[in-house]
Amino acid sequence: MQIIVTESYDEMSARAFDEISGLVQANPACVLGLATGTTPIGIYERLVGACASGALSFAHVTTFNLDEYCGLAPADKQSYRFFMDTHLFNHVDIDKGRTHVPAGDGVSDNTCTDYERMIKEAGGIDLQLLGLGHNGHIGFNEPCEFFPKETHEVSLAESTIQANSRLFDSIDDVPRSAITMGIGTIMAARKVVVVANGAGKAAIVKRAFTGPVTPEVPASILQFHPDAVVIVDAAAAAELAL
Ligand code: F6R
């Protein structure tokens, strides 16, 4: 695992952008795993800018998002599909038919197995972008007693509901469950890029990437990934002994 400490959020975003744009240029038909949340917004702004200037094309790229809230329709402003359309897909030359976000509304018995199958049929994920939850979650894999393997439905931890309520009118509006790729799905990606910024992430960055590997800190498993890059700003790196 490589840990890159940058000076600022902008520099963190630029380094992660370099990883993604470099892959898309080298392999225009690559498969990207994408994340929502506040952290990757600067990366998506850069990808949109590179596409607008003609430096990058998503015409042949396929994407799979990590997760989606249960019960929210794609048009719902709080859904992760809406987030991805708004921050990236609507502004680049991607074929929307190649963009995949788990179906949070109308979850059926096959929703999770279908998602796993589609990832495999696409050839697997070349690069998975991840944010880091304050409790160490990746996707919506919350701290628990084991590492969930494949895409599954999950009940959100109270701390995650609290953290995500900032984006809703009221905490009561935050869905209580979600569909998420499993830890096995994430670990199967050929490369993983984790981004984290701000002082609020400093303690979990230290625990996840320098502490023991345990499902109580789901991101800690990434220490065993053969090609994982963690890109943090100085504030998030504050507790690392580097
Ligand atoms: C988002 C996701 C989550 C976030 C994490 C950090 O698709 O899967 O694991 O990456 O909650 O969120 P932010 O970036 O808002 O701090």
mmCIF file of C-alpha atoms and ligand atoms in Angstrom:
data_model
loop_
_atom_site.group_PDB
_atom_site.id
_atom_site.type_symbol
_atom_site.label_atom_id
_atom_site.label_comp_id
_atom_site.label_asym_id
_atom_site.label_seq_id
_atom_site.Cartn_x
_atom_site.Cartn_y
_atom_site.Cartn_z
ATOM 1 C CA MET A 1 0.000 0.000 0.000
ATOM 2 C CA GLN A 2 1.317 3.385 -1.007
ATOM 3 C CA ILE A 3 0.320 6.440 1.046
ATOM 4 C CA ILE A 4 0.681 9.808 -0.683
ATOM 5 C CA VAL A 5 0.365 12.916 1.468
ATOM 6 C CA THR A 6 -0.544 16.084 -0.391
ATOM 7 C CA GLU A 7 -0.657 19.663 0.862
ATOM 8 C CA SER A 8 -4.277 20.423 0.126
ATOM 9 C CA TYR A 9 -7.644 19.108 -1.040
ATOM 10 C CA ASP A 10 -6.857 20.482 -4.513
ATOM 11 C CA GLU A 11 -3.568 18.617 -4.692
ATOM 12 C CA MET A 12 -5.213 15.424 -3.421
ATOM 13 C CA SER A 13 -7.846 15.757 -6.149
ATOM 14 C CA ALA A 14 -5.205 16.431 -8.789
ATOM 15 C CA ARG A 15 -3.183 13.329 -7.833
ATOM 16 C CA ALA A 16 -6.256 11.109 -7.922
ATOM 17 C CA PHE A 17 -7.315 12.707 -11.217
ATOM 18 C CA ASP A 18 -3.871 11.794 -12.623
ATOM 19 C CA GLU A 19 -4.429 8.131 -11.661
ATOM 20 C CA ILE A 20 -7.824 7.987 -13.354
ATOM 21 C CA SER A 21 -7.056 10.063 -16.434
ATOM 22 C CA GLY A 22 -3.790 8.167 -16.951
ATOM 23 C CA LEU A 23 -5.704 4.890 -16.996
ATOM 24 C CA VAL A 24 -8.408 6.211 -19.342
ATOM 25 C CA GLN A 25 -5.743 7.484 -21.754
ATOM 26 C CA ALA A 26 -3.822 4.202 -21.654
ATOM 27 C CA ASN A 27 -6.947 2.052 -21.860
ATOM 28 C CA PRO A 28 -9.907 4.006 -23.308
ATOM 29 C CA ALA A 29 -12.222 1.025 -22.762
ATOM 30 C CA CYS A 30 -11.347 0.625 -19.087
ATOM 31 C CA VAL A 31 -13.810 -0.198 -16.305
ATOM 32 C CA LEU A 32 -13.921 2.346 -13.474
ATOM 33 C CA GLY A 33 -15.424 1.790 -10.037
ATOM 34 C CA LEU A 34 -16.707 5.125 -8.726
ATOM 35 C CA ALA A 35 -17.709 6.635 -5.391
ATOM 36 C CA THR A 36 -20.059 9.416 -4.360
ATOM 37 C CA GLY A 37 -19.648 11.693 -1.324
ATOM 38 C CA THR A 38 -17.963 15.032 -0.774
ATOM 39 C CA THR A 39 -14.370 13.867 -1.166
ATOM 40 C CA PRO A 40 -14.332 12.943 -4.895
ATOM 41 C CA ILE A 41 -16.133 16.076 -6.122
ATOM 42 C CA GLY A 42 -12.822 17.819 -6.941
ATOM 43 C CA ILE A 43 -11.711 14.772 -8.930
ATOM 44 C CA TYR A 44 -14.936 14.747 -10.937
ATOM 45 C CA GLU A 45 -14.584 18.497 -11.637
ATOM 46 C CA ARG A 46 -11.154 17.816 -13.099
ATOM 47 C CA LEU A 47 -12.397 14.899 -15.193
ATOM 48 C CA VAL A 48 -15.209 17.090 -16.570
ATOM 49 C CA GLY A 49 -12.678 19.824 -17.366
ATOM 50 C CA ALA A 50 -10.330 17.401 -19.142
ATOM 51 C CA CYS A 51 -13.207 16.063 -21.211
ATOM 52 C CA ALA A 52 -14.412 19.568 -22.115
ATOM 53 C CA SER A 53 -10.920 20.510 -23.314
ATOM 54 C CA GLY A 54 -10.705 17.383 -25.453
ATOM 55 C CA ALA A 55 -7.823 15.937 -23.426
ATOM 56 C CA LEU A 56 -9.885 12.947 -22.275
ATOM 57 C CA SER A 57 -12.748 10.874 -23.621
ATOM 58 C CA PHE A 58 -15.119 8.602 -21.743
ATOM 59 C CA ALA A 59 -16.724 7.336 -24.960
ATOM 60 C CA HIS A 60 -15.627 3.742 -24.353
ATOM 61 C CA VAL A 61 -15.405 3.758 -20.547
ATOM 62 C CA THR A 62 -17.694 1.577 -18.411
ATOM 63 C CA THR A 63 -18.445 2.519 -14.794
ATOM 64 C CA PHE A 64 -19.836 0.767 -11.732
ATOM 65 C CA ASN A 65 -20.689 2.773 -8.639
ATOM 66 C CA LEU A 66 -20.060 1.400 -5.201
ATOM 67 C CA ASP A 67 -23.477 1.848 -3.704
ATOM 68 C CA GLU A 68 -26.975 3.299 -3.659
ATOM 69 C CA TYR A 69 -29.555 4.050 -0.982
ATOM 70 C CA CYS A 70 -32.541 1.709 -0.869
ATOM 71 C CA GLY A 71 -35.862 3.306 -1.689
ATOM 72 C CA LEU A 72 -34.595 6.296 -3.657
ATOM 73 C CA ALA A 73 -35.522 6.537 -7.339
ATOM 74 C CA PRO A 74 -32.759 7.575 -9.780
ATOM 75 C CA ALA A 75 -34.407 10.996 -10.210
ATOM 76 C CA ASP A 76 -34.394 11.633 -6.446
ATOM 77 C CA LYS A 77 -31.909 14.431 -5.738
ATOM 78 C CA GLN A 78 -30.448 12.438 -2.827
ATOM 79 C CA SER A 79 -29.869 9.290 -4.862
ATOM 80 C CA TYR A 80 -26.345 8.368 -5.830
ATOM 81 C CA ARG A 81 -27.444 8.001 -9.466
ATOM 82 C CA PHE A 82 -28.521 11.651 -9.371
ATOM 83 C CA PHE A 83 -25.188 12.603 -7.770
ATOM 84 C CA MET A 84 -23.197 10.840 -10.479
ATOM 85 C CA ASP A 85 -25.279 12.319 -13.303
ATOM 86 C CA THR A 86 -24.932 15.803 -11.809
ATOM 87 C CA HIS A 87 -21.230 15.695 -10.987
ATOM 88 C CA LEU A 88 -19.869 13.612 -13.854
ATOM 89 C CA PHE A 89 -21.989 11.665 -16.328
ATOM 90 C CA ASN A 90 -24.070 14.600 -17.669
ATOM 91 C CA HIS A 91 -20.894 16.552 -18.461
ATOM 92 C CA VAL A 92 -18.680 13.984 -20.196
ATOM 93 C CA ASP A 93 -19.039 12.004 -23.410
ATOM 94 C CA ILE A 94 -19.869 8.756 -21.633
ATOM 95 C CA ASP A 95 -22.558 6.399 -22.952
ATOM 96 C CA LYS A 96 -25.058 6.406 -20.052
ATOM 97 C CA GLY A 97 -25.848 2.790 -20.925
ATOM 98 C CA ARG A 98 -22.353 1.921 -19.738
ATOM 99 C CA THR A 99 -22.822 3.617 -16.339
ATOM 100 C CA HIS A 100 -24.068 1.382 -13.557
ATOM 101 C CA VAL A 101 -25.348 2.306 -10.116
ATOM 102 C CA PRO A 102 -27.042 -0.395 -7.993
ATOM 103 C CA ALA A 103 -30.835 -0.239 -8.321
ATOM 104 C CA GLY A 104 -31.845 1.166 -4.940
ATOM 105 C CA ASP A 105 -35.503 1.431 -5.799
ATOM 106 C CA GLY A 106 -37.305 -1.772 -6.637
ATOM 107 C CA VAL A 107 -34.664 -3.999 -5.006
ATOM 108 C CA SER A 108 -35.363 -7.602 -6.002
ATOM 109 C CA ASP A 109 -33.860 -10.964 -5.084
ATOM 110 C CA ASN A 110 -31.570 -10.620 -8.100
ATOM 111 C CA THR A 111 -30.390 -7.024 -7.633
ATOM 112 C CA CYS A 112 -27.131 -7.949 -5.931
ATOM 113 C CA THR A 113 -26.256 -11.064 -7.942
ATOM 114 C CA ASP A 114 -27.065 -9.182 -11.178
ATOM 115 C CA TYR A 115 -24.668 -6.394 -10.185
ATOM 116 C CA GLU A 116 -21.862 -8.873 -9.486
ATOM 117 C CA ARG A 117 -22.563 -10.626 -12.799
ATOM 118 C CA MET A 118 -22.471 -7.350 -14.750
ATOM 119 C CA ILE A 119 -19.105 -6.428 -13.212
ATOM 120 C CA LYS A 120 -17.690 -9.835 -14.162
ATOM 121 C CA GLU A 121 -19.148 -9.642 -17.688
ATOM 122 C CA ALA A 122 -17.486 -6.235 -18.121
ATOM 123 C CA GLY A 123 -14.164 -7.920 -17.345
ATOM 124 C CA GLY A 124 -13.838 -6.740 -13.741
ATOM 125 C CA ILE A 125 -12.936 -3.308 -12.398
ATOM 126 C CA ASP A 126 -9.611 -1.829 -13.501
ATOM 127 C CA LEU A 127 -9.563 1.014 -10.966
ATOM 128 C CA GLN A 128 -11.846 1.467 -7.959
ATOM 129 C CA LEU A 129 -12.077 4.957 -6.465
ATOM 130 C CA LEU A 130 -12.979 4.989 -2.756
ATOM 131 C CA GLY A 131 -13.777 7.572 -0.102
ATOM 132 C CA LEU A 132 -13.385 6.704 3.563
ATOM 133 C CA GLY A 133 -16.171 6.843 6.156
ATOM 134 C CA HIS A 134 -15.411 8.230 9.620
ATOM 135 C CA ASN A 135 -16.001 4.731 10.998
ATOM 136 C CA GLY A 136 -13.760 3.126 8.373
ATOM 137 C CA HIS A 137 -16.511 2.097 6.000
ATOM 138 C CA ILE A 138 -15.838 1.740 2.290
ATOM 139 C CA GLY A 139 -18.866 1.731 0.055
ATOM 140 C CA PHE A 140 -21.508 1.054 2.679
ATOM 141 C CA ASN A 141 -19.577 -1.824 4.222
ATOM 142 C CA GLU A 142 -20.013 -0.843 7.839
ATOM 143 C CA PRO A 143 -17.897 -2.098 10.757
ATOM 144 C CA CYS A 144 -19.015 -5.628 11.639
ATOM 145 C CA GLU A 145 -17.662 -9.034 12.598
ATOM 146 C CA PHE A 146 -16.721 -10.215 9.103
ATOM 147 C CA PHE A 147 -15.815 -8.850 5.667
ATOM 148 C CA PRO A 148 -18.932 -9.129 3.446
ATOM 149 C CA LYS A 149 -17.858 -10.691 0.173
ATOM 150 C CA GLU A 150 -20.201 -9.637 -2.615
ATOM 151 C CA THR A 151 -22.763 -6.934 -3.399
ATOM 152 C CA HIS A 152 -25.420 -7.013 -0.697
ATOM 153 C CA GLU A 153 -28.100 -5.023 1.109
ATOM 154 C CA VAL A 154 -26.927 -3.461 4.344
ATOM 155 C CA SER A 155 -28.425 -1.569 7.296
ATOM 156 C CA LEU A 156 -26.602 1.712 7.756
ATOM 157 C CA ALA A 157 -24.726 2.361 10.994
ATOM 158 C CA GLU A 158 -26.156 5.111 13.209
ATOM 159 C CA SER A 159 -22.896 7.077 12.773
ATOM 160 C CA THR A 160 -23.269 6.914 8.972
ATOM 161 C CA ILE A 161 -26.903 8.058 9.147
ATOM 162 C CA GLN A 162 -25.730 10.974 11.323
ATOM 163 C CA ALA A 163 -22.832 11.852 8.992
ATOM 164 C CA ASN A 164 -24.961 11.684 5.840
ATOM 165 C CA SER A 165 -27.875 13.629 7.339
ATOM 166 C CA ARG A 166 -25.999 16.838 6.463
ATOM 167 C CA LEU A 167 -27.121 16.278 2.881
ATOM 168 C CA PHE A 168 -30.824 15.743 3.731
ATOM 169 C CA ASP A 169 -33.496 18.154 5.025
ATOM 170 C CA SER A 170 -33.918 16.036 8.145
ATOM 171 C CA ILE A 171 -32.196 13.008 9.639
ATOM 172 C CA ASP A 172 -35.523 11.159 9.340
ATOM 173 C CA ASP A 173 -35.209 11.424 5.549
ATOM 174 C CA VAL A 174 -31.914 9.461 5.466
ATOM 175 C CA PRO A 175 -32.605 5.945 4.178
ATOM 176 C CA ARG A 176 -31.798 3.236 6.709
ATOM 177 C CA SER A 177 -30.452 0.706 4.203
ATOM 178 C CA ALA A 178 -28.430 0.584 1.018
ATOM 179 C CA ILE A 179 -27.070 -1.729 -1.659
ATOM 180 C CA THR A 180 -23.279 -1.855 -1.670
ATOM 181 C CA MET A 181 -20.494 -3.705 -3.398
ATOM 182 C CA GLY A 182 -18.945 -6.145 -0.946
ATOM 183 C CA ILE A 183 -15.407 -6.050 0.372
ATOM 184 C CA GLY A 184 -14.615 -8.950 -1.968
ATOM 185 C CA THR A 185 -15.955 -6.968 -4.934
ATOM 186 C CA ILE A 186 -13.737 -4.018 -3.998
ATOM 187 C CA MET A 187 -10.673 -6.179 -3.327
ATOM 188 C CA ALA A 188 -11.080 -7.800 -6.770
ATOM 189 C CA ALA A 189 -10.474 -4.432 -8.478
ATOM 190 C CA ARG A 190 -7.062 -4.463 -10.129
ATOM 191 C CA LYS A 191 -6.161 -1.085 -8.605
ATOM 192 C CA VAL A 192 -7.705 0.828 -5.711
ATOM 193 C CA VAL A 193 -7.364 4.584 -5.132
ATOM 194 C CA VAL A 194 -8.578 5.878 -1.753
ATOM 195 C CA VAL A 195 -9.009 9.586 -1.102
ATOM 196 C CA ALA A 196 -9.536 11.299 2.249
ATOM 197 C CA ASN A 197 -9.211 14.902 3.356
ATOM 198 C CA GLY A 198 -9.720 17.077 6.394
ATOM 199 C CA ALA A 199 -8.888 16.803 10.091
ATOM 200 C CA GLY A 200 -12.066 14.840 10.721
ATOM 201 C CA LYS A 201 -10.574 11.887 8.822
ATOM 202 C CA ALA A 202 -7.154 11.929 10.540
ATOM 203 C CA ALA A 203 -7.972 9.352 13.234
ATOM 204 C CA ILE A 204 -9.581 6.873 10.855
ATOM 205 C CA VAL A 205 -6.804 7.263 8.258
ATOM 206 C CA LYS A 206 -4.327 6.229 10.950
ATOM 207 C CA ARG A 207 -6.471 3.320 12.188
ATOM 208 C CA ALA A 208 -7.388 2.024 8.740
ATOM 209 C CA PHE A 209 -3.997 2.169 7.073
ATOM 210 C CA THR A 210 -1.525 1.671 9.921
ATOM 211 C CA GLY A 211 -3.592 -0.302 12.444
ATOM 212 C CA PRO A 212 -4.598 -3.969 12.570
ATOM 213 C CA VAL A 213 -6.589 -5.414 9.673
ATOM 214 C CA THR A 214 -10.050 -6.071 11.077
ATOM 215 C CA PRO A 215 -13.654 -6.011 9.821
ATOM 216 C CA GLU A 216 -14.316 -3.544 12.649
ATOM 217 C CA VAL A 217 -12.428 -1.103 10.373
ATOM 218 C CA PRO A 218 -13.497 -2.311 6.908
ATOM 219 C CA ALA A 219 -10.993 -0.130 4.990
ATOM 220 C CA SER A 220 -8.116 -1.805 6.835
ATOM 221 C CA ILE A 221 -8.400 -4.783 4.447
ATOM 222 C CA LEU A 222 -6.975 -2.526 1.729
ATOM 223 C CA GLN A 223 -3.560 -2.989 3.403
ATOM 224 C CA PHE A 224 -3.667 -6.452 1.779
ATOM 225 C CA HIS A 225 -4.564 -5.164 -1.694
ATOM 226 C CA PRO A 226 -1.684 -5.674 -4.158
ATOM 227 C CA ASP A 227 -2.101 -2.234 -5.775
ATOM 228 C CA ALA A 228 -3.715 0.242 -3.375
ATOM 229 C CA VAL A 229 -2.866 3.945 -3.326
ATOM 230 C CA VAL A 230 -4.113 6.163 -0.497
ATOM 231 C CA ILE A 231 -4.073 9.885 -1.314
ATOM 232 C CA VAL A 232 -4.700 12.201 1.622
ATOM 233 C CA ASP A 233 -4.282 15.889 2.347
ATOM 234 C CA ALA A 234 -2.051 17.116 5.172
ATOM 235 C CA ALA A 235 -4.956 17.452 7.625
ATOM 236 C CA ALA A 236 -6.076 13.847 7.111
ATOM 237 C CA ALA A 237 -2.439 12.689 7.413
ATOM 238 C CA ALA A 238 -1.894 14.530 10.699
ATOM 239 C CA GLU A 239 -1.872 11.383 12.873
ATOM 240 C CA LEU A 240 0.348 9.303 10.579
ATOM 241 C CA ALA A 241 3.922 8.837 11.748
ATOM 242 C CA LEU A 242 5.647 9.408 8.411
HETATM 243 C C1 F6R B 1 -19.895 6.784 -1.330
HETATM 244 C C2 F6R B 1 -19.407 5.803 -0.391
HETATM 245 C C3 F6R B 1 -18.961 6.168 0.986
HETATM 246 C C4 F6R B 1 -18.148 7.459 1.054
HETATM 247 C C5 F6R B 1 -17.723 7.769 2.493
HETATM 248 C C6 F6R B 1 -16.980 9.082 2.594
HETATM 249 O O1 F6R B 1 -20.293 6.163 -2.536
HETATM 250 O O2 F6R B 1 -19.409 4.675 -0.717
HETATM 251 O O3 F6R B 1 -18.198 5.103 1.499
HETATM 252 O O4 F6R B 1 -17.023 7.341 0.238
HETATM 253 O O5 F6R B 1 -18.851 7.825 3.310
HETATM 254 O O6 F6R B 1 -17.867 10.118 2.250
HETATM 255 P P1 F6R B 1 -17.367 11.624 2.110
HETATM 256 O O7 F6R B 1 -16.498 11.673 0.897
HETATM 257 O O8 F6R B 1 -18.630 12.423 1.916
HETATM 258 O O9 F6R B 1 -16.629 11.950 3.362
#
